XYZ file of C-alpha atoms in Angstrom:
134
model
C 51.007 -37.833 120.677
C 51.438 -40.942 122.582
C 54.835 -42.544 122.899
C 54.231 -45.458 124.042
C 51.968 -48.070 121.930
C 48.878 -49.432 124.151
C 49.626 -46.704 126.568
C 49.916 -43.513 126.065
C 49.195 -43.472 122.500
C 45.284 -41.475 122.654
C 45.231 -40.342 119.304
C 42.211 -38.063 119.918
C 40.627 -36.281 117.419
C 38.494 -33.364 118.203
C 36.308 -30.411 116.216
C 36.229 -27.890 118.034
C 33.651 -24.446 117.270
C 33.541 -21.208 119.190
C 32.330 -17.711 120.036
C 33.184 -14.893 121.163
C 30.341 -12.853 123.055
C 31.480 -9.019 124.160
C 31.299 -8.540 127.162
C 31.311 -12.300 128.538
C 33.898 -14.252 127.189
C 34.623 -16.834 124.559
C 32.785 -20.369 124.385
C 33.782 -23.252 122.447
C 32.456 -27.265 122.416
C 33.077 -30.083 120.211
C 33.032 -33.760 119.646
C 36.168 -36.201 120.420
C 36.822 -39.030 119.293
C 40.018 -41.106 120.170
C 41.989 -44.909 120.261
C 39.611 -47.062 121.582
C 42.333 -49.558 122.664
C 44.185 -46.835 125.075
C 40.837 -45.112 126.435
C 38.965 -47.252 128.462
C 37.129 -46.954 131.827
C 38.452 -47.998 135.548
C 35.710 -51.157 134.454
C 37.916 -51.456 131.418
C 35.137 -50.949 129.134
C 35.575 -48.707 125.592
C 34.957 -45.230 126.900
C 36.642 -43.336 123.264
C 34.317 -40.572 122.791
C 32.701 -37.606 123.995
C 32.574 -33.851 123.781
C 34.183 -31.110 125.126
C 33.017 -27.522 126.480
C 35.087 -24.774 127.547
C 35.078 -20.933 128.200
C 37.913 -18.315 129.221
C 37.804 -14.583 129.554
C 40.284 -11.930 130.024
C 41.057 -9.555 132.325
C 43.167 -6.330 133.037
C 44.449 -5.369 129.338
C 47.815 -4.348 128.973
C 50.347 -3.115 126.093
C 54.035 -4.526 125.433
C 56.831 -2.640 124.421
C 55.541 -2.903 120.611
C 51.844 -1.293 121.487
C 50.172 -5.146 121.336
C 47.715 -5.534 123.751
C 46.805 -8.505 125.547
C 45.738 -9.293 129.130
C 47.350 -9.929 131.907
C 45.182 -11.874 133.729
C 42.818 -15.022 131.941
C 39.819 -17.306 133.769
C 39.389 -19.974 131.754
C 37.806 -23.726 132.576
C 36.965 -26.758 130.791
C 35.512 -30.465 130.770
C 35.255 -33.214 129.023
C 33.043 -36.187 129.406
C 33.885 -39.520 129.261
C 35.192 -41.776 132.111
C 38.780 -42.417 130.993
C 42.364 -40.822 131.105
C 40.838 -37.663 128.702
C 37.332 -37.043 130.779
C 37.160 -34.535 133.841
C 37.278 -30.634 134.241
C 39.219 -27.765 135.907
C 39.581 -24.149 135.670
C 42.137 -21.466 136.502
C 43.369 -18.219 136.472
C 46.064 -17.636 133.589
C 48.284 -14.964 134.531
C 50.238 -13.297 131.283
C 54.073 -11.988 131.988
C 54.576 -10.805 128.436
C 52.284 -11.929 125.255
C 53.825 -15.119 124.947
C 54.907 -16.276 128.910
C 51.845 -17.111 131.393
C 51.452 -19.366 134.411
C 48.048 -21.368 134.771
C 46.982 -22.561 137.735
C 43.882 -24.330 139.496
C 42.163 -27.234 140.257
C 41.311 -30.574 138.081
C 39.318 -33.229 138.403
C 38.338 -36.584 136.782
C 34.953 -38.189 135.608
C 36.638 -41.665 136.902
C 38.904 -41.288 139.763
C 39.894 -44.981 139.108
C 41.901 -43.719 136.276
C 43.341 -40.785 137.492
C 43.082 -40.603 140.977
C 41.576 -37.879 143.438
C 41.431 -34.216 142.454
C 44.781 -31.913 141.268
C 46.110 -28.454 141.387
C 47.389 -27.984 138.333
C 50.172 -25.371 137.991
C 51.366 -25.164 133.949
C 54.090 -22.486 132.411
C 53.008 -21.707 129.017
C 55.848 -20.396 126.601
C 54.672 -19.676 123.110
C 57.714 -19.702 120.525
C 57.483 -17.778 117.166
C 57.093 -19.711 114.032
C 59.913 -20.742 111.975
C 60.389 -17.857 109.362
C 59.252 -14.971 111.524
């Protein structure tokens, strides 16, 4: 959700399909599809679509004080093409405090480093709230 018009307003779309192999991990990959105006290369040029590929996998399961299980610790890593503000890759290592708290953190880069600049460590807190009603 952009907020501001010509700028930060992306507006991508994206379909995204998955499986889950024992044993390895989950894969997903889709299309994207965004505003046209807003994602554009370093050159300028259109660059508004793409496709996306990721895969995580978890590690060390544990149980809260309910009996849920869940793991503590998460690789995932991702990338999408394109060379715009949307297109690069990174992966991680999510580590879970509860079910609904984790820290990600790990390096990202970008398809066009005119857009975005040089490599990143990324370092995100995750906090999943409970739906309205629960």
């Amino acid at each position: 959700m952009g907020t501001e018009s010509g700028v930060t307003n992306q507006n991508i779309v994206h379909l995204v399909v998955g499986k889950v192999f024992p044993n390895v991990g989950r894969i997903s990959a889709g299309p994207y599809i965004g505003n046209g105006d807003v994602l554009l290369s370093s050159d300028g040029e259109k660059e508004n679509k793409g496709f996306e590929i990721a895969f995580d996998r978890g590690f060390m399961p544990v149980k809260d004080s309910a009996g849920n299980e869940f793991n503590r610790l998460v690789f995932a890593g991702d990338y999408a093409s394109g060379n715009n503000a949307f297109g690069g890759g990174g992966f991680g290592l999510y580590v879970f405090f509860t079910r609904d708290i984790s820290l990600l953190t790990g390096p990202v880069w970008f398809n066009d480093e005119g857009v975005n600049g040089k490599w990143k460590w990324t370092l995100q807190l995750d906090i999943n709230l409970p739906r309205i009603g629960e």
